[in-house]
CSV table of C-alpha atoms and ligand atoms in Angstrom, one decimal:
chain,number,residue,atom,x,y,z
A,8,MET,CA,87.3,9.0,14.0
A,9,GLY,CA,87.0,11.9,16.1
A,10,ASN,CA,84.0,13.4,15.0
A,11,PHE,CA,81.7,10.2,15.0
A,12,PRO,CA,78.8,11.1,17.6
A,13,ASP,CA,78.6,9.0,20.7
A,14,PRO,CA,75.6,6.7,20.2
A,15,ALA,CA,74.5,6.9,23.8
A,16,SER,CA,74.2,10.8,23.5
A,17,LEU,CA,72.5,10.0,20.2
A,18,LEU,CA,69.9,7.9,22.4
A,19,LYS,CA,69.3,10.6,24.9
A,20,GLU,CA,68.9,13.2,22.2
A,21,ALA,CA,66.1,10.9,20.5
A,22,GLN,CA,64.4,10.1,23.9
A,23,ASP,CA,64.1,13.8,24.7
A,24,GLN,CA,62.5,14.5,21.1
A,25,LEU,CA,59.9,11.1,21.9
A,26,ASN,CA,59.1,12.6,25.3
A,27,LYS,CA,57.9,15.9,23.7
A,28,ALA,CA,55.8,14.3,21.0
A,29,SER,CA,52.3,14.7,22.2
A,30,SER,CA,50.7,13.4,18.9
A,31,LEU,CA,50.8,10.7,16.4
A,32,ASP,CA,51.7,13.2,13.8
A,33,ALA,CA,54.5,14.6,15.9
A,34,LEU,CA,56.0,11.1,16.5
A,35,GLU,CA,56.0,10.6,12.9
A,36,GLU,CA,58.3,13.7,12.8
A,37,VAL,CA,60.7,12.2,15.5
A,38,ARG,CA,60.9,9.0,13.3
A,39,ILE,CA,61.8,10.8,10.1
A,40,THR,CA,64.5,13.0,11.7
A,41,TRP,CA,65.9,9.6,12.7
A,42,LEU,CA,65.1,6.9,10.7
A,43,GLY,CA,63.8,8.6,7.1
A,44,ARG,CA,65.2,6.8,4.4
A,45,LYS,CA,67.0,9.9,2.7
A,46,GLU,CA,68.1,12.4,5.5
A,47,GLY,CA,67.4,10.5,8.8
A,48,LYS,CA,70.3,11.0,11.2
A,49,LEU,CA,70.9,7.3,12.0
A,50,THR,CA,69.9,6.4,8.6
A,51,LEU,CA,73.1,8.8,7.3
A,52,LEU,CA,75.4,7.6,10.2
A,53,LEU,CA,74.7,3.8,9.4
A,54,LYS,CA,75.5,4.9,5.5
A,55,GLN,CA,78.9,6.3,6.7
A,56,LEU,CA,79.9,2.9,8.6
A,57,GLY,CA,81.2,1.8,5.1
A,58,SER,CA,83.8,4.7,4.9
A,59,LEU,CA,85.3,4.0,8.6
A,60,SER,CA,88.6,2.0,9.2
A,61,MET,CA,88.0,-1.7,10.3
A,62,ASP,CA,88.4,-0.8,14.0
A,63,GLU,CA,85.9,1.8,13.9
A,64,LYS,CA,83.5,-0.4,12.0
A,65,LYS,CA,83.9,-3.3,14.9
A,66,ARG,CA,83.1,-0.6,17.6
A,67,PHE,CA,80.4,1.9,16.0
A,68,GLY,CA,78.7,-0.8,14.0
A,69,PRO,CA,77.0,-2.7,16.8
A,70,GLU,CA,76.6,0.5,18.9
A,71,LEU,CA,74.6,1.9,16.0
A,72,ASN,CA,72.6,-1.5,15.2
A,73,ASN,CA,71.9,-1.4,18.8
A,74,LEU,CA,70.6,2.4,18.8
A,75,LYS,CA,68.5,1.4,15.8
A,76,ILE,CA,66.8,-1.3,17.6
A,77,ASN,CA,66.4,0.7,20.6
A,78,LEU,CA,65.0,3.6,18.7
A,79,GLU,CA,62.6,1.3,16.8
A,80,ASP,CA,61.3,-0.1,20.3
A,81,LEU,CA,60.9,3.5,21.8
A,82,LEU,CA,58.9,4.3,18.5
A,83,THR,CA,56.5,1.3,18.8
A,84,SER,CA,55.6,1.8,22.5
A,85,LYS,CA,55.0,5.5,22.3
A,86,GLU,CA,53.1,4.8,19.2
A,87,ARG,CA,50.8,2.5,21.1
A,88,SER,CA,50.4,4.8,24.2
A,89,LEU,CA,49.6,7.7,21.8
A,90,THR,CA,47.0,5.8,19.8
A,91,SER,CA,45.2,4.5,22.7
A,92,GLN,CA,45.3,8.1,24.3
A,93,GLU,CA,43.6,9.4,21.1
A,94,ARG,CA,41.1,6.7,20.9
A,95,ALA,CA,40.3,7.7,24.6
A,96,LYS,CA,40.0,11.0,23.4
A,97,ALA,CA,37.8,10.3,20.5
A,98,LEU,CA,35.5,8.1,22.7
A,99,GLU,CA,35.1,11.0,25.0
A,100,SER,CA,33.7,13.3,22.4
A,101,ASP,CA,32.0,10.5,20.5
A,102,THR,CA,28.8,10.3,23.2
A,103,LEU,CA,25.7,8.6,22.0
A,104,ASP,CA,22.4,10.4,22.7
A,105,THR,CA,20.0,7.5,23.5
A,106,SER,CA,17.0,9.8,23.6
A,107,LEU,CA,17.4,10.7,19.8
A,108,PRO,CA,14.5,9.5,17.5
A,109,GLY,CA,15.5,6.3,15.6
A,110,THR,CA,15.4,6.6,11.7
A,111,PRO,CA,12.1,5.5,10.7
A,112,LYS,CA,11.9,2.5,8.2
A,113,PRO,CA,9.4,3.0,5.3
A,114,PHE,CA,6.5,0.4,5.5
A,115,GLY,CA,5.4,-1.2,2.6
A,116,HIS,CA,1.5,-1.8,2.5
A,117,ARG,CA,-1.3,-3.4,0.3
A,118,HIS,CA,-2.0,-1.8,-3.1
A,119,PRO,CA,-5.3,0.2,-2.8
A,120,LEU,CA,-7.0,-2.0,-5.4
A,121,SER,CA,-6.2,-5.1,-3.3
A,122,GLN,CA,-7.4,-2.9,-0.2
A,123,VAL,CA,-10.7,-2.3,-1.8
A,124,MET,CA,-11.3,-6.0,-2.8
A,125,SER,CA,-10.6,-7.4,0.8
A,126,ASP,CA,-13.0,-4.5,2.1
A,127,LEU,CA,-15.7,-6.0,-0.1
A,128,VAL,CA,-15.3,-9.5,0.6
A,129,ALA,CA,-14.9,-8.8,4.3
A,130,ILE,CA,-18.4,-7.0,3.9
A,131,PHE,CA,-20.2,-9.8,2.3
A,132,ARG,CA,-18.6,-12.3,4.8
A,133,THR,CA,-20.5,-10.7,7.6
A,134,LEU,CA,-23.5,-10.9,5.3
A,135,GLY,CA,-23.0,-14.7,5.2
A,136,PHE,CA,-21.3,-14.9,1.6
A,137,VAL,CA,-18.2,-17.0,1.2
A,138,CYS,CA,-15.4,-16.1,-1.4
A,139,ALA,CA,-15.2,-18.1,-4.7
A,140,ASP,CA,-12.9,-18.2,-7.6
A,141,GLY,CA,-12.7,-19.2,-11.3
A,142,PRO,CA,-10.4,-19.2,-14.1
A,143,GLU,CA,-9.4,-15.9,-16.2
A,144,MET,CA,-9.0,-17.8,-19.3
A,145,GLU,CA,-12.5,-18.9,-20.0
A,146,ASN,CA,-14.5,-20.6,-22.7
A,147,ASP,CA,-17.3,-19.3,-24.7
A,148,PHE,CA,-19.6,-21.3,-22.8
A,149,TYR,CA,-19.1,-20.1,-19.5
A,150,ASN,CA,-18.6,-16.1,-20.5
A,151,PHE,CA,-21.4,-16.0,-22.9
A,152,GLU,CA,-23.6,-19.0,-23.7
A,153,ALA,CA,-24.7,-20.4,-20.0
A,154,LEU,CA,-25.2,-16.6,-19.2
A,155,ASN,CA,-28.0,-16.4,-22.2
A,156,VAL,CA,-25.9,-14.8,-24.6
A,157,PRO,CA,-25.9,-16.9,-27.4
A,158,ALA,CA,-23.4,-16.5,-30.3
A,159,ASP,CA,-25.5,-14.1,-32.8
A,160,HIS,CA,-26.7,-12.1,-29.6
A,161,PRO,CA,-26.3,-8.3,-30.0
A,162,ALA,CA,-25.4,-8.3,-26.3
A,163,ARG,CA,-22.2,-9.8,-27.1
A,164,ASP,CA,-21.0,-6.4,-28.5
A,165,MET,CA,-21.6,-4.9,-24.6
A,166,GLN,CA,-18.2,-6.6,-23.8
A,167,ASP,CA,-15.5,-6.6,-26.6
A,168,THR,CA,-13.7,-9.4,-26.1
A,169,PHE,CA,-10.1,-11.0,-26.2
A,170,TYR,CA,-10.0,-14.2,-27.8
A,171,LEU,CA,-7.3,-17.0,-27.5
A,172,ALA,CA,-5.1,-18.6,-30.1
A,173,GLN,CA,-6.7,-21.9,-30.7
A,174,THR,CA,-4.2,-25.0,-30.2
A,175,PRO,CA,-5.6,-28.2,-31.4
A,176,GLY,CA,-5.6,-30.8,-28.9
A,177,GLN,CA,-5.5,-28.0,-26.2
A,178,GLY,CA,-6.4,-29.5,-22.6
A,179,SER,CA,-10.1,-29.3,-21.7
A,180,GLN,CA,-10.9,-27.6,-18.3
A,181,GLN,CA,-12.4,-30.2,-15.8
A,182,ILE,CA,-15.0,-29.8,-13.3
A,183,LEU,CA,-14.7,-32.2,-10.8
A,184,PHE,CA,-18.1,-32.9,-9.0
A,185,PRO,CA,-20.9,-31.5,-11.2
A,186,GLU,CA,-24.2,-31.7,-9.7
A,187,HIS,CA,-26.1,-29.5,-12.0
A,188,GLY,CA,-26.0,-29.3,-15.8
A,189,SER,CA,-23.2,-30.7,-17.9
A,190,PRO,CA,-19.9,-29.0,-17.4
A,191,SER,CA,-18.2,-27.6,-20.6
A,192,THR,CA,-15.3,-29.2,-21.5
A,193,GLU,CA,-14.6,-26.9,-24.4
A,194,PRO,CA,-10.9,-25.5,-24.0
A,195,PRO,CA,-10.3,-21.9,-23.1
A,196,SER,CA,-10.9,-19.8,-25.9
A,197,LEU,CA,-11.0,-16.3,-24.3
A,198,LEU,CA,-10.1,-13.9,-21.6
A,199,ARG,CA,-13.3,-13.5,-19.4
A,200,THR,CA,-14.8,-10.2,-20.0
A,201,HIS,CA,-16.8,-10.3,-16.5
A,202,THR,CA,-16.8,-12.4,-13.4
A,203,SER,CA,-20.1,-13.6,-14.0
A,204,PRO,CA,-19.0,-17.2,-15.6
A,205,VAL,CA,-18.0,-18.0,-11.9
A,206,GLN,CA,-21.9,-18.0,-11.2
A,207,VAL,CA,-22.5,-20.9,-13.6
A,208,ARG,CA,-19.5,-22.8,-12.5
A,209,ILE,CA,-20.6,-22.6,-9.0
A,210,MET,CA,-24.2,-23.4,-9.5
A,211,GLN,CA,-23.0,-26.5,-11.7
A,212,LYS,CA,-20.9,-27.6,-8.6
A,213,TYR,CA,-22.9,-26.9,-5.5
A,214,PRO,CA,-26.9,-27.0,-4.9
A,215,PRO,CA,-28.7,-24.0,-3.4
A,216,PRO,CA,-28.6,-22.5,-0.9
A,217,ILE,CA,-25.5,-20.6,-2.6
A,218,ALA,CA,-24.3,-17.2,-1.4
A,219,ILE,CA,-20.7,-16.3,-3.0
A,220,VAL,CA,-18.7,-13.2,-3.8
A,221,CYS,CA,-15.8,-13.8,-6.4
A,222,PRO,CA,-13.5,-10.8,-6.9
A,223,GLY,CA,-11.0,-11.2,-10.0
A,224,ARG,CA,-9.5,-9.8,-12.9
A,225,VAL,CA,-11.3,-9.4,-16.0
A,226,TYR,CA,-10.4,-8.3,-19.7
A,227,ARG,CA,-12.0,-6.2,-22.4
A,228,HIS,CA,-10.9,-5.2,-25.8
A,229,GLU,CA,-11.3,-1.5,-25.0
A,230,ALA,CA,-9.7,1.8,-25.7
A,231,GLN,CA,-8.2,2.9,-22.2
A,232,ASP,CA,-9.4,6.4,-20.7
A,233,ALA,CA,-9.7,7.9,-17.3
A,234,THR,CA,-12.7,5.5,-16.6
A,235,HIS,CA,-12.0,2.6,-18.8
A,236,LEU,CA,-9.2,-0.1,-18.7
A,237,ALA,CA,-8.7,-3.3,-20.8
A,238,VAL,CA,-7.6,-5.3,-17.8
A,239,PHE,CA,-9.5,-4.5,-14.6
A,240,HIS,CA,-11.2,-6.1,-11.6
A,241,GLN,CA,-14.6,-7.1,-10.8
A,242,MET,CA,-16.6,-8.6,-7.9
A,243,GLU,CA,-19.4,-10.9,-8.6
A,244,GLY,CA,-22.1,-11.7,-6.1
A,245,LEU,CA,-24.8,-14.5,-6.4
A,246,LEU,CA,-27.2,-15.8,-3.9
A,247,VAL,CA,-29.7,-18.3,-4.9
A,248,ASP,CA,-32.3,-20.0,-2.5
A,249,GLN,CA,-36.0,-20.5,-2.2
A,250,GLY,CA,-38.1,-17.6,-2.2
A,251,VAL,CA,-35.0,-14.8,-3.0
A,252,SER,CA,-36.7,-11.7,-4.0
A,253,PHE,CA,-35.9,-8.4,-5.6
A,254,ALA,CA,-36.6,-7.0,-2.1
A,255,ASP,CA,-33.6,-9.3,-0.9
A,256,LEU,CA,-31.3,-7.7,-3.7
A,257,LYS,CA,-32.2,-4.2,-2.6
A,258,GLY,CA,-31.8,-4.7,1.0
A,259,THR,CA,-28.6,-6.7,0.7
A,260,LEU,CA,-27.0,-4.0,-1.8
A,261,ALA,CA,-28.4,-1.1,0.3
A,262,LYS,CA,-26.7,-2.4,3.3
A,263,PHE,CA,-23.3,-3.1,1.4
A,264,ALA,CA,-23.3,0.5,0.3
A,265,GLN,CA,-23.9,1.8,3.6
A,266,LEU,CA,-20.8,-0.7,5.1
A,267,LEU,CA,-18.6,0.3,2.4
A,268,PHE,CA,-19.3,4.3,2.1
A,269,ALA,CA,-21.1,5.8,4.9
A,270,PRO,CA,-24.2,4.7,7.0
A,271,THR,CA,-26.3,7.6,5.6
A,272,VAL,CA,-25.6,6.5,1.9
A,273,LYS,CA,-29.2,6.0,0.0
A,274,THR,CA,-29.5,3.9,-3.1
A,275,ARG,CA,-31.6,3.9,-6.0
A,276,PHE,CA,-32.4,1.5,-8.7
A,277,ARG,CA,-33.0,2.4,-12.3
A,278,PRO,CA,-34.1,-0.4,-14.9
A,279,SER,CA,-31.0,-1.7,-17.1
A,280,PHE,CA,-30.6,-4.9,-19.2
A,281,PHE,CA,-28.3,-7.7,-18.8
A,282,PRO,CA,-29.0,-11.1,-20.6
A,283,PHE,CA,-28.5,-13.1,-17.7
A,284,THR,CA,-30.8,-11.4,-15.0
A,285,GLU,CA,-34.2,-10.6,-15.3
A,286,PRO,CA,-35.5,-7.9,-14.3
A,287,SER,CA,-32.1,-6.2,-14.3
A,288,ALA,CA,-31.0,-2.9,-12.6
A,289,GLN,CA,-28.3,-0.2,-12.2
A,290,MET,CA,-28.1,0.9,-8.8
A,291,ASP,CA,-26.8,4.4,-8.0
A,292,VAL,CA,-25.6,5.6,-4.6
A,293,SER,CA,-26.3,9.1,-3.2
A,294,CYS,CA,-23.0,11.1,-3.0
A,295,TRP,CA,-21.9,10.6,0.6
A,296,LEU,CA,-19.4,13.5,0.2
A,297,CYS,CA,-21.9,16.3,-0.6
A,298,GLY,CA,-25.2,14.5,0.7
A,299,GLY,CA,-26.8,14.6,-2.5
A,300,ASP,CA,-26.2,18.3,-3.3
A,301,GLY,CA,-23.8,17.9,-6.2
A,302,CYS,CA,-19.9,18.1,-6.2
A,303,ALA,CA,-17.0,17.4,-8.2
A,304,THR,CA,-16.8,13.6,-7.5
A,305,CYS,CA,-20.6,13.1,-8.6
A,306,LYS,CA,-20.3,15.6,-11.4
A,307,GLY,CA,-23.1,17.7,-9.8
A,308,MET,CA,-25.6,14.9,-9.9
A,309,GLY,CA,-25.8,14.0,-6.4
A,310,TRP,CA,-25.6,10.4,-7.1
A,311,ILE,CA,-23.2,7.9,-8.5
A,312,GLU,CA,-23.4,4.9,-10.7
A,313,PHE,CA,-22.4,2.0,-8.6
A,314,LEU,CA,-23.1,-1.6,-10.1
A,315,GLY,CA,-25.2,-3.5,-12.4
A,316,ALA,CA,-27.6,-6.3,-10.9
A,317,GLY,CA,-30.7,-8.3,-11.2
A,318,MET,CA,-32.8,-11.4,-10.5
A,319,VAL,CA,-30.8,-14.7,-12.0
A,320,ASN,CA,-32.6,-15.4,-15.4
A,321,PRO,CA,-34.7,-18.3,-15.0
A,322,LYS,CA,-32.9,-19.4,-18.1
A,323,VAL,CA,-29.8,-19.3,-16.6
A,324,LEU,CA,-31.1,-21.4,-13.8
A,325,SER,CA,-32.8,-24.1,-15.8
A,326,GLY,CA,-29.4,-24.3,-18.0
A,327,VAL,CA,-27.5,-25.6,-14.7
A,328,ASN,CA,-30.5,-27.9,-13.6
A,329,ILE,CA,-31.7,-25.8,-11.1
A,330,ASP,CA,-35.5,-25.7,-10.9
A,331,PRO,CA,-36.7,-22.1,-11.4
A,332,GLU,CA,-40.1,-22.9,-10.0
A,333,LYS,CA,-38.5,-23.7,-6.8
A,334,TYR,CA,-35.5,-21.5,-6.7
A,335,SER,CA,-34.7,-17.8,-7.4
A,336,GLY,CA,-31.7,-15.8,-7.1
A,337,PHE,CA,-30.1,-12.4,-7.4
A,338,ALA,CA,-26.7,-11.7,-8.9
A,339,PHE,CA,-24.9,-8.5,-9.1
A,340,GLY,CA,-21.2,-7.3,-10.6
A,341,VAL,CA,-19.2,-4.1,-9.6
A,342,GLY,CA,-16.1,-2.7,-10.9
A,343,ILE,CA,-13.3,-2.6,-8.2
A,344,GLU,CA,-11.2,0.0,-9.9
A,345,ARG,CA,-14.4,2.5,-10.4
A,346,ILE,CA,-15.1,2.0,-6.5
A,347,ALA,CA,-11.6,2.9,-5.6
A,348,LEU,CA,-11.9,5.8,-7.8
A,349,ILE,CA,-15.2,7.1,-6.1
A,350,LYS,CA,-14.0,6.0,-2.6
A,351,TYR,CA,-10.8,7.8,-2.7
A,352,GLY,CA,-11.8,10.8,-5.0
A,353,VAL,CA,-9.1,9.7,-7.8
A,354,SER,CA,-9.3,11.4,-11.3
A,355,ASP,CA,-8.1,8.8,-13.6
A,356,LEU,CA,-8.2,4.9,-13.1
A,357,ARG,CA,-4.9,4.5,-14.8
A,358,LEU,CA,-3.1,6.0,-11.8
A,359,PHE,CA,-3.6,3.2,-10.0
A,360,TYR,CA,-1.4,1.1,-12.6
A,361,ASP,CA,1.2,3.7,-12.9
A,362,ASN,CA,3.3,2.1,-10.0
A,363,ASP,CA,4.4,5.8,-8.9
A,364,THR,CA,4.9,5.3,-5.1
A,365,ARG,CA,4.0,9.1,-4.4
A,366,PHE,CA,0.7,8.2,-5.5
A,367,LEU,CA,0.3,4.7,-3.9
A,368,GLU,CA,1.8,6.1,-0.4
A,369,GLN,CA,-1.5,8.1,0.0
A,370,PHE,CA,-3.7,5.1,0.8
B,17,LIG,C1,-21.1,-6.7,-15.9
B,17,LIG,O1,-19.9,-7.1,-16.2
B,17,LIG,C2,-22.0,-7.6,-15.8
B,17,LIG,N1,-21.4,-9.1,-15.4
B,17,LIG,C3,-22.4,-7.3,-14.3
B,17,LIG,C4,-23.4,-8.1,-13.5
B,17,LIG,C5,-23.4,-9.3,-12.9
B,17,LIG,C6,-25.0,-7.7,-14.0
B,17,LIG,C7,-24.4,-9.9,-12.2
B,17,LIG,C8,-26.0,-8.5,-13.3
B,17,LIG,C9,-25.6,-9.4,-12.7
B,17,LIG,P1,-20.6,-4.1,-16.6
B,17,LIG,O2,-20.1,-4.4,-18.1
B,17,LIG,O3,-21.5,-3.2,-16.6
B,17,LIG,O4,-21.5,-5.6,-16.1
B,17,LIG,O5,-19.6,-4.1,-15.8
B,17,LIG,C10,-19.9,-4.1,-14.4
B,17,LIG,C11,-18.8,-2.9,-13.6
B,17,LIG,O6,-17.7,-3.2,-14.2
B,17,LIG,C12,-19.1,-1.5,-14.2
B,17,LIG,O7,-20.4,-1.1,-13.5
B,17,LIG,C13,-18.1,-0.7,-14.2
B,17,LIG,O8,-17.8,-0.3,-12.6
B,17,LIG,C14,-16.9,-1.7,-14.3
B,17,LIG,N2,-16.3,-1.8,-15.6
B,17,LIG,C15,-17.1,-2.1,-16.6
B,17,LIG,N3,-16.3,-1.6,-18.0
B,17,LIG,C16,-15.0,-1.3,-17.2
B,17,LIG,C17,-13.7,-0.9,-17.8
B,17,LIG,N4,-13.4,-0.7,-19.3
B,17,LIG,N5,-12.5,-0.4,-17.0
B,17,LIG,C18,-13.0,-0.4,-15.7
B,17,LIG,N6,-14.3,-0.7,-15.2
B,17,LIG,C19,-15.0,-1.2,-15.8
């Protein structure tokens, strides 16, 4: 078969093409030219082998197979060298600028209400108070009766209450080391409407002197608006010792307001009523934003209503077997959300509970 090409010259021709291929794409073209499944030069020649005579088959068959093996080897080694060349080129252009600033990771932080609560506790720690706790599911005795709010007392209307469905035989509350008065074993019947029940629990458990603050969640069956929530937080304070007077109450709370807002803040007391304190007062703070001249935060008044307080009612002390002739005390209760509202100039309490991170991130 005179026109069957010489395998050695085919190999030479393929080698020339391989030498010229300077990229992986060009190499792929060479591979297709020779070994492409339909039109590859060598593929076509291998297909033609079948039409040759026996002698020609014996001669060209092995030669063409060797040519194929050689060509595949050449393609593989060329591919390796081109790949490493291209990688080296990519590495050269892919330089790392170590002076670029990193991508900052956003940090989470505490909720503004938690921050306010721990600020308050920290302030009272410096004044010698310790932190106490009590249950959110309370019974009528601790939430009302022991605080001088009997069942038919009109003061019950001051705090609309969520009552719990009663299950007969429900476990009673345990007070392990009662020292004063008889602990109530009534089962929980309501969600506490204020943190004041903790006063009674603490006075039953520990003898005076007592100086506690108690931050916690409280519940009221109230319509919600910009300044009222049905679930909110309060912090209760209680100091009981010999010779505690209204002057101690005034001094302590004035110091508290200055440490919380600004050293220049003034306080004033207005008469108020709480069945568990006598006398009772509402404490206002001078608006530290406008210095008392009147602004949007204080609604032009120059003063902001801040907390309820008073001297512990002697009836409450006798109820826990603390002798009111020997001991006296003061107590106060402050709304955490309302403090956060005035401290940060927020217009609506509900914003603290919407969980909008654009709002929360600002604190
Ligand atoms: C009481 O709850 C008394 N136990 C406080 C007290 C304790 C007085 C000890 C004397 C001695 P009052 O109902 O005013 O009081 O609530 C106290 C504070 O809770 C208010 O000043 C206010 O800041 C906050 N507060 C009351 N109701 C709501 C409400 N619905 N939403 C948000 N904050 C409220």
